[in-house]
Amino acid sequence: MTRAELEETAQALVADGRGILAADESTGTIAKRLASVEVESTFDTRRGYRELLFTAPDLGHYVSGVILYDETIRQNAADGTPFPEVLRRGHVVPGIKVDTGAKPLALCPGETVTEGLDGLRERLAEYRGLGARFAKWRAVIRIGADMPTATCIEANAHALARYAALCQDGGLVPIVEPEVLMDGSHDIDTCELVTTAVLRRVFDDLHTHRVVLEAILLKPSMVIAGRDSDYPAGVEEVAERTLHCLRRTVPAAVPGIVFLSGGQSSEQATAHLNAMNTGFGPHPWTLSFSYGRALQDQALKAWRGAADNAEAAQRILVRRAMLNSAACRGAYTGEAA
Ligand code: 13P
């Protein structure tokens, strides 16, 4: 892919009020999700659940791309069509998670660094051959007593930049995902300070590694109070603080910012995105979604592993995607719509 093609792909992923479905749960994480609805995780149940998601009628009206996992990109629909082809036929671009997970960061108790750089060039080439046109790497930053350390921020920003450069060299658009976790009792001020420090370092390192900002997407967490905070913030405050932080840290050259949901409820994630697209002045990037749980949770609960529930689950998924698409235009008017 030429640089122009990478830029076109990045722009297309956030065009027309569409966003991304993150369906790249690792084998361990999808097992937890399936267990929550009493479904055993096997090669076949994982495949069946992902087929339900990818074949939902009209998903492509609201979803531009789907992030797959290594196992999933190699799986087929029941009729034998490889999942990347199923997605392409539905006007959805296949993407792939390429990190190998957040591992304990040496000498920094409680913190992690995301691994997966070894052999990444070769893996990217293989994934491109399997149909992927964009990739994802998630760095995890935890807020706590004496956390995050500068060591953790530096190590993760460096890995994100190396990954992003390798992606662009290999013809894939990198989604750069530094997630500041919602876990903890911190207030929204602390989240804003940490998120600002993380994004500053990430863009410094992207610059150092010559990453073309016009051909990436940023996938940040929102600026939000910790899950156990005594001072939860309202929808407007989350939107205002998040935009305040992003304006100060994210260059206008970046075409799109696609938020993760990070444990917010489906309704909250949609309301926050909508608020950011409604007020608080102009911003240079398109603001959209790359939600995992906030798109899938309601559909997963409706399905519960029963074939008879599959169509209803698909309708619920597509409706959730439609509401988030409305939020991309600031046109979400609540759940009743
Ligand atoms: P959530 O929206 O469930 O946080 O997942 C998004 C994602 O891709 C995390 O890496």
Coordinates of C-alpha atoms in Angstrom, one line a residue, residues 24 26 69 96-106 108 110-120 123 135-142 151-164 166 175-181 198 202 205 219 260:
D24 CA -10.6 -9.2 18.9
S26 CA -8.1 -13.0 23.1
Y69 CA -8.1 -11.9 16.6
I96 CA -6.4 -7.5 13.3
K97 CA -5.1 -7.2 16.9
V98 CA -1.3 -7.8 16.7
D99 CA -0.1 -7.3 20.2
T100 CA 0.4 -10.4 22.3
G101 CA -0.9 -8.9 25.5
A102 CA 0.0 -6.7 28.5
K103 CA 2.7 -8.4 30.5
P104 CA 4.2 -7.4 33.9
L105 CA 6.7 -4.6 33.6
A106 CA 9.9 -5.5 35.3
C108 CA 7.4 -1.7 38.3
G110 CA 1.4 -3.6 39.3
E111 CA 2.2 -2.2 35.9
T112 CA 2.4 -3.7 32.5
V113 CA 4.0 -3.3 29.1
T114 CA 2.4 -4.6 26.0
E115 CA 4.5 -7.2 24.1
G116 CA 4.5 -8.5 20.5
L117 CA 7.2 -6.6 18.7
D118 CA 9.4 -9.7 18.0
G119 CA 8.6 -11.1 14.6
L120 CA 5.9 -8.4 14.1
R123 CA 3.2 -11.5 11.2
A135 CA -4.2 -3.3 12.9
K136 CA -4.5 -2.7 16.6
W137 CA -2.1 -2.6 19.6
R138 CA -3.4 -1.8 23.1
A139 CA -1.2 -0.3 25.8
V140 CA -2.5 -0.4 29.3
I141 CA -1.9 2.4 31.9
R142 CA -3.2 1.9 35.4
T151 CA 8.9 4.0 33.2
C152 CA 5.5 2.5 32.3
I153 CA 4.4 5.4 30.1
E154 CA 7.8 5.4 28.3
A155 CA 7.9 1.7 27.7
N156 CA 4.4 1.5 26.4
A157 CA 4.7 4.7 24.2
H158 CA 7.9 3.3 22.7
A159 CA 6.3 0.0 21.8
L160 CA 3.2 1.7 20.3
A161 CA 5.5 3.8 18.1
R162 CA 7.6 0.8 17.0
Y163 CA 4.4 -1.1 16.2
A164 CA 2.8 1.8 14.3
L166 CA 6.1 -1.4 11.3
I175 CA -4.8 1.9 15.4
V176 CA -2.8 3.3 18.3
E177 CA -4.5 2.4 21.5
P178 CA -3.2 3.8 24.8
E179 CA -5.9 2.8 27.4
V180 CA -5.9 4.5 30.8
L181 CA -7.9 2.1 32.8
V198 CA 0.4 9.5 28.2
V202 CA 2.8 8.7 22.6
D205 CA 7.4 8.8 20.2
K219 CA -8.0 4.8 20.1
L260 CA -12.7 2.4 23.4

